[in-house]
Coordinates of N, CA and C and ligand atoms in Angstrom, one line a residue:
X720 N 12.5 -9.4 5.6 CA 12.9 -10.6 5.2 C 13.1 -10.6 3.6
X721 N 14.4 -10.5 3.2 CA 14.6 -10.4 1.8 C 14.9 -11.8 1.3
X722 N 14.0 -12.4 0.5 CA 14.0 -13.8 0.1 C 15.2 -14.0 -0.9
X723 N 15.2 -13.1 -1.8 CA 16.1 -13.2 -2.9 C 16.5 -11.8 -3.4
X724 N 17.5 -11.6 -4.1 CA 17.9 -10.3 -4.4 C 17.3 -9.8 -5.7
X725 N 16.1 -10.3 -5.9 CA 15.5 -9.8 -7.2 C 14.7 -8.5 -7.0
X726 N 14.7 -7.7 -8.0 CA 14.0 -6.4 -7.9 C 12.6 -6.5 -8.2
X727 N 11.8 -6.0 -7.4 CA 10.3 -5.9 -7.7 C 10.0 -4.6 -8.3
X728 N 10.4 -3.5 -7.7 CA 10.1 -2.2 -8.2 C 11.4 -1.3 -8.3
X729 N 11.4 -0.7 -9.5 CA 12.6 0.2 -9.7 C 12.0 1.6 -10.2
X730 N 12.2 2.6 -9.3 CA 11.8 4.0 -9.8 C 13.0 4.6 -10.3
X731 N 12.8 5.3 -11.4 CA 14.0 6.0 -12.1 C 13.7 7.4 -12.3
X732 N 14.4 8.3 -11.6 CA 14.3 9.7 -11.8 C 12.9 10.3 -11.8
X733 N 12.1 9.9 -10.8 CA 10.8 10.4 -10.7 C 10.6 11.9 -10.3
X734 N 9.9 12.5 -11.1 CA 9.6 14.0 -10.8 C 8.1 14.2 -10.7
X735 N 7.7 14.9 -9.7 CA 6.2 15.3 -9.6 C 6.1 16.7 -9.3
X736 N 5.4 17.4 -10.1 CA 5.1 18.8 -10.0 C 3.7 19.0 -9.9
X737 N 3.2 19.8 -8.9 CA 1.8 20.1 -8.8 C 1.6 21.6 -9.2
X738 N 0.6 21.9 -9.8 CA 0.2 23.3 -10.1 C -0.8 23.8 -9.2
X739 N -0.4 24.8 -8.4 CA -1.4 25.3 -7.4 C -1.6 26.8 -7.7
X740 N -2.7 27.0 -8.3 CA -2.9 28.4 -8.9 C -1.8 28.6 -9.9
X741 N -1.1 29.8 -9.7 CA 0.0 30.2 -10.7 C 1.3 29.5 -10.3
X742 N 1.2 28.9 -9.2 CA 2.5 28.4 -8.6 C 2.7 26.9 -9.0
X743 N 4.1 26.6 -9.3 CA 4.5 25.2 -9.5 C 5.1 24.7 -8.2
X744 N 4.7 23.6 -7.8 CA 5.2 23.0 -6.5 C 5.9 21.7 -7.0
X745 N 7.3 21.8 -6.8 CA 8.2 20.8 -7.2 C 8.3 19.8 -6.0
X746 N 7.5 18.8 -6.0 CA 7.4 17.9 -4.8 C 8.5 16.8 -4.9
X747 N 8.6 16.1 -6.0 CA 9.6 15.1 -6.2 C 10.6 15.5 -7.2
X748 N 11.9 15.5 -6.9 CA 12.9 16.1 -7.7 C 13.9 15.0 -8.2
X749 N 13.4 13.9 -8.9 CA 14.3 13.0 -9.3 C 14.6 11.8 -8.4
X750 N 13.6 11.1 -8.0 CA 13.7 10.1 -7.0 C 14.2 8.8 -7.8
X751 N 15.1 8.1 -7.2 CA 15.5 6.8 -7.7 C 15.4 5.9 -6.4
X752 N 14.8 4.7 -6.6 CA 14.8 3.7 -5.5 C 14.4 2.4 -6.0
X753 N 14.7 1.4 -5.3 CA 14.5 -0.1 -5.6 C 13.8 -0.7 -4.4
X754 N 12.9 -1.6 -4.8 CA 12.3 -2.4 -3.8 C 12.5 -3.8 -4.2
X755 N 13.1 -4.7 -3.2 CA 13.4 -6.0 -3.5 C 12.3 -6.9 -3.0
X756 N 12.2 -8.1 -3.8 CA 11.1 -9.0 -3.4 C 11.4 -9.5 -2.0
X757 N 10.2 -9.4 -1.2 CA 10.3 -9.9 0.2 C 10.8 -8.9 1.2
X758 N 11.1 -7.7 0.8 CA 11.5 -6.8 1.8 C 10.5 -5.9 2.4
X759 N 10.8 -5.3 3.6 CA 10.0 -4.4 4.2 C 10.7 -3.1 4.2
X760 N 10.3 -2.2 3.3 CA 11.0 -1.0 3.1 C 10.2 0.2 3.8
X761 N 10.9 1.0 4.6 CA 10.2 2.1 5.2 C 10.5 3.4 4.5
X762 N 9.5 4.2 4.4 CA 9.8 5.7 4.0 C 9.4 6.7 5.0
X763 N 10.3 7.5 5.4 CA 10.1 8.5 6.4 C 10.4 9.9 5.9
X764 N 10.0 10.8 6.6 CA 10.3 12.3 6.2 C 9.2 13.2 6.8
X765 N 9.5 14.4 6.7 CA 8.6 15.5 7.4 C 7.2 15.4 6.7
X766 N 6.3 15.9 7.4 CA 4.9 16.1 6.8 C 5.0 17.1 5.7
X767 N 4.3 16.7 4.6 CA 4.3 17.5 3.4 C 5.5 17.4 2.5
X768 N 6.3 16.5 2.8 CA 7.6 16.4 2.0 C 7.4 15.6 0.7
X769 N 6.3 14.8 0.6 CA 6.0 14.1 -0.7 C 5.9 12.5 -0.4
X770 N 5.8 12.1 0.7 CA 5.8 10.6 0.9 C 4.6 10.0 0.3
X771 N 3.5 10.6 0.5 CA 2.2 9.9 -0.1 C 2.3 10.1 -1.6
X772 N 2.8 11.2 -2.1 CA 2.9 11.4 -3.6 C 3.8 10.3 -4.1
X773 N 5.0 9.9 -3.4 CA 5.8 9.0 -3.9 C 5.1 7.6 -3.9
X774 N 4.4 7.2 -2.8 CA 3.8 6.0 -2.8 C 2.7 5.8 -3.8
X775 N 1.9 7.0 -4.1 CA 1.0 6.9 -5.2 C 1.5 6.6 -6.5
X776 N 2.8 7.2 -6.8 CA 3.4 6.9 -8.1 C 3.8 5.4 -8.2
X777 N 4.4 4.9 -7.0 CA 4.9 3.6 -7.0 C 3.7 2.6 -7.2
X778 N 2.5 3.1 -6.8 CA 1.3 2.2 -6.9 C 0.5 2.6 -8.1
X779 N 1.0 3.4 -9.0 CA 0.2 3.8 -10.2 C -1.1 4.5 -10.0
X780 N -1.3 5.1 -8.7 CA -2.5 5.8 -8.5 C -2.3 7.2 -9.1
X781 N -1.2 7.5 -9.5 CA -0.8 8.9 -10.1 C 0.3 8.7 -11.1
X782 N 0.5 9.6 -12.0 CA 1.5 9.5 -13.0 C 2.6 10.6 -12.8
X783 N 3.8 10.3 -13.0 CA 4.9 11.3 -12.8 C 5.0 12.3 -14.0
X784 N 5.5 13.4 -13.7 CA 5.7 14.4 -14.8 C 7.0 14.0 -15.6
X785 N 7.9 13.2 -15.0 CA 9.1 12.8 -15.6 C 9.5 11.5 -14.9
X786 N 10.2 10.5 -15.5 CA 10.7 9.3 -14.9 C 9.8 8.2 -15.1
X787 N 10.3 7.0 -14.6 CA 9.7 5.7 -14.8 C 9.6 4.9 -13.6
X788 N 8.6 4.0 -13.6 CA 8.5 3.0 -12.6 C 8.5 1.7 -13.3
X789 N 9.5 0.8 -13.0 CA 9.4 -0.6 -13.5 C 9.0 -1.5 -12.5
X790 N 8.1 -2.5 -12.9 CA 7.6 -3.5 -12.0 C 8.0 -4.8 -12.7
X791 N 8.8 -5.7 -12.0 CA 9.4 -6.8 -12.6 C 10.0 -6.4 -13.9
X792 N 10.6 -5.3 -14.0 CA 11.2 -5.0 -15.3 C 10.3 -4.4 -16.3
X793 N 9.0 -4.3 -16.0 CA 8.1 -3.7 -17.0 C 7.8 -2.2 -16.8
X794 N 7.9 -1.5 -17.8 CA 7.6 0.1 -17.7 C 6.1 0.3 -17.5
X795 N 5.7 0.6 -16.2 CA 4.3 0.6 -15.9 C 3.6 1.8 -16.6
X796 N 4.2 2.9 -16.7 CA 3.5 4.1 -17.2 C 3.4 4.1 -18.8
X797 N 3.9 2.9 -19.4 CA 3.7 2.8 -20.8 C 2.2 2.2 -21.0
X798 N 1.6 1.9 -20.0 CA 0.1 1.3 -20.1 C -0.8 2.5 -20.0
X799 N -1.9 2.3 -20.7 CA -3.0 3.2 -20.6 C -3.8 3.1 -19.4
X800 N -4.5 4.0 -18.9 CA -5.2 4.1 -17.7 C -6.0 2.8 -17.3
X801 N -6.7 2.2 -18.3 CA -7.5 1.1 -18.1 C -6.7 -0.1 -17.7
X802 N -5.6 -0.3 -18.5 CA -4.7 -1.4 -18.3 C -4.0 -1.2 -17.0
X803 N -3.7 -0.1 -16.6 CA -3.0 0.2 -15.3 C -3.9 -0.1 -14.2
X804 N -5.2 0.2 -14.3 CA -6.1 -0.1 -13.2 C -6.3 -1.6 -13.1
X805 N -6.2 -2.4 -14.1 CA -6.2 -3.8 -14.0 C -4.9 -4.3 -13.4
X806 N -3.9 -3.8 -13.7 CA -2.5 -4.2 -13.1 C -2.7 -3.9 -11.6
X807 N -3.1 -2.7 -11.3 CA -3.2 -2.4 -9.8 C -4.0 -3.4 -9.1
X808 N -5.2 -3.7 -9.6 CA -6.1 -4.6 -9.0 C -5.6 -6.0 -8.8
X809 N -4.6 -6.4 -9.6 CA -4.1 -7.7 -9.5 C -2.8 -7.8 -8.7
X810 N -2.0 -6.7 -8.7 CA -0.6 -6.8 -8.3 C -0.3 -6.0 -7.0
X811 N -1.2 -5.0 -6.7 CA -0.9 -4.1 -5.6 C -2.0 -4.0 -4.6
X812 N -1.6 -4.1 -3.3 CA -2.5 -3.9 -2.3 C -2.2 -2.6 -1.6
X813 N -3.3 -1.8 -1.3 CA -3.1 -0.5 -0.6 C -3.7 -0.5 0.8
X814 N -3.0 0.0 1.7 CA -3.5 0.3 3.0 C -3.2 1.8 3.3
X815 N -4.3 2.5 3.5 CA -4.1 4.0 3.8 C -4.2 4.3 5.3
X816 N -4.0 5.5 5.6 CA -4.1 6.0 7.0 C -5.5 5.8 7.5
X817 N -6.4 6.4 6.7 CA -7.8 6.2 6.9 C -8.3 5.1 6.1
X818 N -9.0 4.2 6.6 CA -9.1 2.9 6.0 C -9.9 2.9 4.8
X819 N -10.7 3.9 4.5 CA -11.5 4.0 3.3 C -12.4 2.7 3.1
X820 N -12.9 2.2 4.1 CA -13.9 1.1 4.0 C -15.2 1.8 3.6
X821 N -16.1 1.0 2.9 CA -17.4 1.4 2.5 C -18.4 1.2 3.7
X822 N -18.9 2.3 4.3 CA -19.6 2.1 5.4 C -20.9 1.3 5.4
X823 N -21.4 1.2 4.2 CA -22.7 0.4 4.1 C -22.5 -1.1 4.0
X824 N -21.2 -1.5 3.9 CA -20.9 -2.9 3.7 C -20.2 -3.5 4.8
X825 N -20.4 -4.7 5.0 CA -19.8 -5.5 6.1 C -18.3 -5.7 6.0
X826 N -17.7 -6.1 7.0 CA -16.2 -6.4 6.9 C -16.0 -7.4 5.8
X827 N -16.8 -8.5 5.7 CA -16.6 -9.5 4.7 C -16.8 -8.8 3.3
X828 N -17.9 -8.1 3.1 CA -18.1 -7.5 1.8 C -17.0 -6.5 1.4
X829 N -16.5 -5.7 2.4 CA -15.4 -4.8 2.0 C -14.2 -5.6 1.6
X830 N -13.9 -6.7 2.3 CA -12.7 -7.4 1.9 C -12.8 -8.1 0.5
X831 N -14.1 -8.4 0.1 CA -14.3 -9.0 -1.1 C -14.2 -8.1 -2.3
X832 N -14.3 -6.8 -2.2 CA -14.3 -5.9 -3.3 C -13.3 -6.1 -4.4
X833 N -12.0 -6.2 -4.0 CA -11.0 -6.3 -5.0 C -11.2 -7.6 -5.9
X834 N -11.8 -8.6 -5.3 CA -12.0 -9.8 -6.0 C -13.2 -9.7 -7.0
X835 N -14.2 -8.9 -6.6 CA -15.3 -8.7 -7.4 C -14.9 -7.9 -8.6
X836 N -14.1 -6.9 -8.4 CA -13.5 -6.1 -9.4 C -12.8 -6.9 -10.4
X837 N -12.1 -7.9 -9.9 CA -11.3 -8.8 -10.7 C -12.2 -9.9 -11.4
X838 N -13.5 -9.9 -11.0 CA -14.5 -10.8 -11.6 C -14.2 -12.3 -11.3
X839 N -13.7 -12.5 -10.0 CA -13.4 -13.8 -9.5 C -14.7 -14.5 -9.2
X840 N -14.7 -15.8 -9.2 CA -15.8 -16.6 -8.8 C -16.2 -16.2 -7.4
X841 N -17.5 -15.8 -7.2 CA -17.9 -15.2 -5.9 C -17.8 -16.1 -4.8
X842 N -18.1 -17.4 -5.0 CA -18.0 -18.4 -4.0 C -16.6 -18.6 -3.4
X843 N -15.6 -18.7 -4.4 CA -14.3 -18.8 -4.0 C -13.8 -17.6 -3.3
X844 N -14.2 -16.4 -3.8 CA -13.7 -15.2 -3.3 C -14.1 -15.1 -1.8
X845 N -15.4 -15.5 -1.6 CA -16.0 -15.4 -0.2 C -15.2 -16.3 0.7
X846 N -15.0 -17.4 0.2 CA -14.2 -18.4 1.1 C -12.8 -17.8 1.4
X847 N -12.1 -17.1 0.5 CA -10.8 -16.6 0.8 C -10.9 -15.4 1.7
X848 N -12.0 -14.6 1.5 CA -12.2 -13.5 2.4 C -12.4 -13.9 3.8
X849 N -13.2 -14.9 4.0 CA -13.5 -15.4 5.4 C -12.2 -15.9 6.0
X850 N -11.4 -16.6 5.1 CA -10.1 -17.2 5.6 C -9.2 -16.1 6.1
X851 N -9.1 -15.0 5.2 CA -8.3 -13.9 5.5 C -8.6 -13.3 6.8
X852 N -9.9 -12.9 6.9 CA -10.4 -12.2 8.1 C -10.2 -13.0 9.4
X853 N -10.4 -14.4 9.2 CA -10.2 -15.2 10.4 C -8.8 -15.2 10.8
X854 N -7.9 -15.3 9.8 CA -6.5 -15.3 10.1 C -6.0 -14.1 10.9
X855 N -6.6 -12.9 10.5 CA -6.1 -11.7 11.2 C -7.0 -11.3 12.4
X856 N -7.7 -12.4 12.9 CA -8.5 -12.3 14.2 C -9.9 -11.6 14.1
X857 N -10.4 -11.6 12.9 CA -11.8 -11.0 12.7 C -12.8 -12.0 12.4
X858 N -12.5 -13.2 12.6 CA -13.5 -14.3 12.3 C -14.9 -14.1 13.0
X859 N -14.9 -13.4 14.1 CA -16.2 -13.1 14.7 C -16.8 -11.8 14.3
X860 N -16.2 -11.1 13.3 CA -16.6 -9.8 13.0 C -17.0 -9.7 11.5
X861 N -17.2 -10.8 10.9 CA -17.5 -10.9 9.4 C -18.6 -9.9 9.0
X862 N -19.6 -10.0 9.7 CA -20.8 -9.4 9.2 C -21.0 -8.0 9.9
X863 N -20.1 -7.5 10.6 CA -20.2 -6.1 11.2 C -19.8 -5.1 10.2
X864 N -20.4 -4.0 10.2 CA -20.1 -2.8 9.3 C -19.0 -1.9 10.0
X865 N -18.2 -1.2 9.2 CA -17.1 -0.5 9.8 C -17.5 0.3 11.1
X866 N -18.7 0.9 11.1 CA -19.1 1.7 12.2 C -19.3 0.9 13.5
X867 N -19.3 -0.4 13.3 CA -19.5 -1.3 14.5 C -18.1 -1.9 14.9
X868 N -17.1 -1.5 14.2 CA -15.8 -2.0 14.5 C -14.9 -0.9 15.2
X869 N -13.9 -1.3 16.0 CA -12.9 -0.5 16.6 C -12.0 0.0 15.5
X870 N -11.2 1.1 15.8 CA -10.3 1.7 14.8 C -9.3 0.6 14.4
X871 N -8.8 -0.2 15.2 CA -7.8 -1.3 14.9 C -8.4 -2.4 14.2
X872 N -9.7 -2.7 14.4 CA -10.4 -3.8 13.6 C -10.7 -3.2 12.2
X873 N -11.1 -2.0 12.1 CA -11.2 -1.5 10.8 C -10.0 -1.4 10.0
X874 N -8.9 -1.1 10.5 CA -7.7 -1.1 9.8 C -7.2 -2.5 9.4
X875 N -7.5 -3.6 10.3 CA -7.3 -4.9 10.0 C -8.1 -5.4 8.8
X876 N -9.4 -4.9 8.7 CA -10.2 -5.1 7.5 C -9.6 -4.6 6.2
X877 N -9.0 -3.4 6.4 CA -8.3 -2.8 5.2 C -7.1 -3.6 4.9
X878 N -6.4 -4.3 5.7 CA -5.3 -5.1 5.5 C -5.8 -6.3 4.8
X879 N -6.9 -7.0 5.3 CA -7.4 -8.1 4.6 C -7.9 -7.8 3.2
X880 N -8.4 -6.6 3.0 CA -8.9 -6.2 1.6 C -7.6 -6.0 0.7
X881 N -6.6 -5.5 1.3 CA -5.3 -5.3 0.4 C -4.8 -6.6 0.1
X882 N -5.0 -7.6 0.9 CA -4.4 -9.0 0.6 C -5.3 -9.8 -0.3
X883 N -6.5 -9.4 -0.6 CA -7.6 -10.2 -1.2 C -7.1 -10.9 -2.4
X884 N -6.5 -10.0 -3.3 CA -6.1 -10.6 -4.6 C -4.7 -11.1 -4.7
X885 N -4.1 -11.4 -3.4 CA -2.8 -11.9 -3.3 C -1.8 -11.1 -4.1
X886 N -1.7 -9.7 -3.8 CA -0.8 -8.9 -4.4 C 0.6 -9.2 -4.3
X887 N 1.4 -8.7 -5.2 CA 2.9 -8.9 -5.1 C 3.5 -7.9 -4.1
X888 N 2.8 -6.8 -3.9 CA 3.4 -5.8 -3.0 C 2.2 -5.1 -2.3
X889 N 2.5 -4.7 -1.0 CA 1.5 -4.0 -0.3 C 2.1 -2.6 0.1
X890 N 1.5 -1.5 -0.4 CA 1.9 -0.2 -0.1 C 1.0 0.4 1.0
X891 N 1.7 0.8 2.1 CA 0.9 1.3 3.2 C 1.3 2.7 3.5
X892 N 0.3 3.6 3.6 CA 0.6 5.1 3.9 C 0.2 5.3 5.3
X893 N 1.1 5.4 6.1 CA 0.8 5.6 7.6 C -0.3 4.8 8.1
X894 N -0.1 3.5 7.9 CA -1.2 2.5 8.3 C -1.6 2.6 9.7
X895 N -0.8 3.0 10.6 CA -1.1 3.1 12.0 C -1.3 4.6 12.5
X896 N -1.2 5.5 11.5 CA -1.2 6.9 11.9 C -2.5 7.4 12.7
X897 N -3.5 6.7 12.5 CA -4.8 7.1 13.0 C -5.1 6.3 14.3
X898 N -4.2 5.4 14.7 CA -4.5 4.5 15.7 C -3.8 4.9 17.0
X899 N -4.3 4.5 18.2 CA -3.6 4.8 19.4 C -2.4 3.8 19.4
X900 N -1.4 4.1 20.3 CA -0.1 3.4 20.1 C -0.2 1.9 20.2
X901 N -1.0 1.4 21.2 CA -1.1 0.0 21.3 C -1.8 -0.7 20.2
X902 N -2.9 -0.1 19.7 CA -3.6 -0.7 18.5 C -2.7 -0.5 17.3
X903 N -2.0 0.5 17.2 CA -1.0 0.7 16.0 C 0.1 -0.3 16.0
X904 N 0.5 -0.7 17.3 CA 1.6 -1.6 17.4 C 1.1 -3.0 16.9
X905 N -0.2 -3.3 17.3 CA -0.7 -4.6 16.9 C -1.0 -4.7 15.4
X906 N -1.4 -3.6 14.7 CA -1.6 -3.6 13.3 C -0.2 -3.8 12.6
X907 N 0.8 -3.1 13.2 CA 2.2 -3.2 12.6 C 2.7 -4.6 12.7
X908 N 2.4 -5.2 13.9 CA 2.8 -6.7 14.1 C 2.2 -7.6 13.0
X909 N 1.0 -7.3 12.7 CA 0.3 -8.1 11.7 C 1.1 -7.9 10.4
X910 N 1.5 -6.7 10.0 CA 2.2 -6.5 8.7 C 3.5 -7.3 8.8
X911 N 4.2 -7.2 10.0 CA 5.5 -7.9 10.1 C 5.3 -9.4 9.9
X912 N 4.2 -9.9 10.4 CA 3.9 -11.4 10.3 C 3.7 -11.8 8.9
X913 N 3.0 -10.9 8.2 CA 2.7 -11.2 6.8 C 4.0 -11.2 6.0
X914 N 4.9 -10.2 6.4 CA 6.2 -10.2 5.7 C 7.1 -11.5 6.0
X915 N 7.1 -11.8 7.3 CA 8.0 -12.9 7.7 C 7.5 -14.2 7.3
X916 N 6.2 -14.5 7.5 CA 5.6 -15.8 7.3 C 5.2 -16.0 5.9
X917 N 4.7 -15.0 5.2 CA 4.2 -15.2 3.8 C 5.1 -14.6 2.8
X918 N 6.2 -14.0 3.3 CA 7.1 -13.3 2.3 C 6.6 -12.2 1.5
X919 N 5.5 -11.6 2.0 CA 4.9 -10.5 1.3 C 5.9 -9.2 1.4
X920 N 5.9 -8.5 0.3 CA 6.8 -7.3 0.1 C 6.0 -6.1 0.6
X921 N 6.6 -5.2 1.4 CA 5.9 -4.0 1.8 C 6.7 -2.7 1.6
X922 N 6.1 -1.7 1.3 CA 6.6 -0.4 1.4 C 5.7 0.4 2.4
X923 N 6.2 0.9 3.5 CA 5.4 1.5 4.5 C 5.9 2.9 4.8
X924 N 5.0 3.8 4.6 CA 5.3 5.3 5.0 C 4.9 5.4 6.5
X925 N 5.9 5.8 7.3 CA 5.6 6.0 8.6 C 6.2 7.2 9.3
X926 N 5.5 7.7 10.4 CA 6.1 8.7 11.2 C 6.8 8.1 12.4
X927 N 6.5 6.8 12.6 CA 7.0 6.2 13.8 C 8.4 5.7 13.8
X928 N 9.2 6.3 14.6 CA 10.6 5.9 14.7 C 10.8 4.5 15.1
X929 N 9.9 4.1 16.0 CA 9.9 2.7 16.5 C 9.5 1.7 15.4
X930 N 8.6 2.0 14.6 CA 8.2 1.2 13.4 C 9.4 1.1 12.4
X931 N 10.0 2.3 12.1 CA 11.0 2.4 11.1 C 12.3 1.5 11.6
X932 N 12.5 1.5 12.8 CA 13.6 0.6 13.3 C 13.5 -0.9 13.1
X933 N 12.2 -1.3 12.9 CA 12.0 -2.6 12.7 C 12.0 -3.1 11.2
X934 N 12.1 -2.1 10.3 CA 12.1 -2.4 8.9 C 13.4 -2.9 8.5
X935 N 13.4 -3.6 7.2 CA 14.7 -4.0 6.7 C 15.5 -2.9 6.3
X936 N 14.9 -1.8 5.8 CA 15.6 -0.7 5.2 C 14.7 0.5 5.3
X937 N 15.4 1.7 5.5 CA 14.5 2.9 5.6 C 15.0 4.1 4.7
X938 N 14.2 4.7 3.9 CA 14.6 5.7 3.1 C 14.0 7.1 3.6
X939 N 14.8 8.2 3.7 CA 14.3 9.4 4.1 C 14.1 10.3 3.0
X940 N 13.0 11.0 2.9 CA 12.7 11.9 1.9 C 12.9 13.3 2.5
X941 N 13.8 14.1 1.8 CA 14.1 15.4 2.2 C 14.1 16.4 1.0
X942 N 13.3 17.3 1.0 CA 13.3 18.3 0.0 C 13.2 17.7 -1.4
X943 N 12.4 16.8 -1.6 CA 12.1 16.2 -3.0 C 13.2 15.2 -3.4
X944 N 14.1 14.8 -2.5 CA 15.1 13.8 -2.9 C 15.2 12.7 -1.7
X945 N 15.8 11.6 -2.0 CA 16.0 10.6 -1.0 C 17.4 10.8 -0.5
X946 N 17.4 10.9 0.9 CA 18.7 10.9 1.6 C 19.3 9.5 1.7
X947 N 20.6 9.3 1.6 CA 21.1 8.0 1.6 C 20.5 7.2 2.8
X948 N 20.3 5.8 2.7 CA 19.7 5.0 3.7 C 20.9 4.6 4.7
Ligands
ADP82 N1 -2.9 16.7 -6.0 C1 -2.2 17.7 -5.5 N2 -2.3 19.0 -5.9 C2 -1.6 20.0 -5.4 N3 -0.7 19.8 -4.5 C3 -0.5 18.5 -3.8 C4 -1.3 17.5 -4.4 N4 -1.0 16.4 -3.7 C5 -0.1 16.7 -2.9 N5 0.2 18.1 -3.0 C6 1.2 18.8 -2.2 O1 2.4 18.2 -2.3 C7 3.2 18.2 -1.1 C8 3.5 16.8 -0.7 O2 2.2 16.1 -0.3 P1 2.2 14.6 0.3 O3 2.9 13.7 -0.6 O4 0.8 14.4 0.7 O5 3.2 14.8 1.6 P2 3.3 13.8 2.8 O6 2.6 12.5 2.5 O7 4.9 13.6 2.9 O8 2.9 14.4 4.0 C9 2.4 18.9 -0.1 O9 2.8 20.3 -0.2 C10 0.9 18.8 -0.7 O10 0.1 19.9 -0.3
MG83 MG1 1.0 11.6 3.5

C-alpha cells in the first residue's frame, strides 16, 4: 500500500567489496534503488548473491565501499557510528531469519529492549510492549522465554521488538525462512496487516515466490546488480 509517492530510502551506486584472504569479493556493484513510504518491497535473488549485504547497508548495519544511502533525503553515512546507532534505534526495525532473541529474557523483556536503549520511560515502554504483543496474538505468552515458545511465536516476538520504537521502516531478512510453510504464512500475514492497516513500510528479502507475488514491487539481485522489476 503506497500511501504517497514520497521517497523514504534512496540508495545510490552502492558498492560492497569483501576481502577474503588475498581475494576481493565484489558483492554489490553499483546498486540504485528507492523505497517509497508505505510500500512493501521485496528483494529476491539466489543464495549468496548479496541480499543480506544490501539489506544491512540500507539499515546502516554496515557501510558501503562506495555510494550513498539517503533516508528522507538525509545522507546517512555522513554520520559517525554512534549517531548512526542512535538513528537505527529510532527509525529502523529489523527482523532476521533467526530471531536473535535473548534466551534469558521473556517475550516482554525482549520486546522492550529497543525502548530501553532509547531510554524511554520504563512504565510507558512496558505498556506499549504488552499492547504490541497482545495485538499480534502473544498476550498469553508475555512472560515466556524464547525456549518456551514455538518458532512462529519467537518470530512474532521479533516482529514486536522491531515495532517497539515505532520505526519508519522494517527491514526483514528472510523472516519466514526458518519456519514451516504454514507458520511462515502466518508471520507473513502479520507483516502484510501491519503494512495495510498501519501503513508501515517494509523491505523484505525472501526466497518464497508466493510471498514475492504479494508484494507491491519486487527487485531481483543478479551478479551484484538489480535486474529491472
Ligand atoms: N563480512 C563478510 N566478509 C566476507 N564475505 C562476506 C561477508 N558478508 C557476506 N560475504 C559474502 O558476500 C556474499 C553475499 O552474501 P549475502 O549478502 O549474505 O548473500 P545472500 O543474503 O544473498 O545469501 C557471499 O559470497 C558471502 O559469503
Ligand atoms: Mg542472506
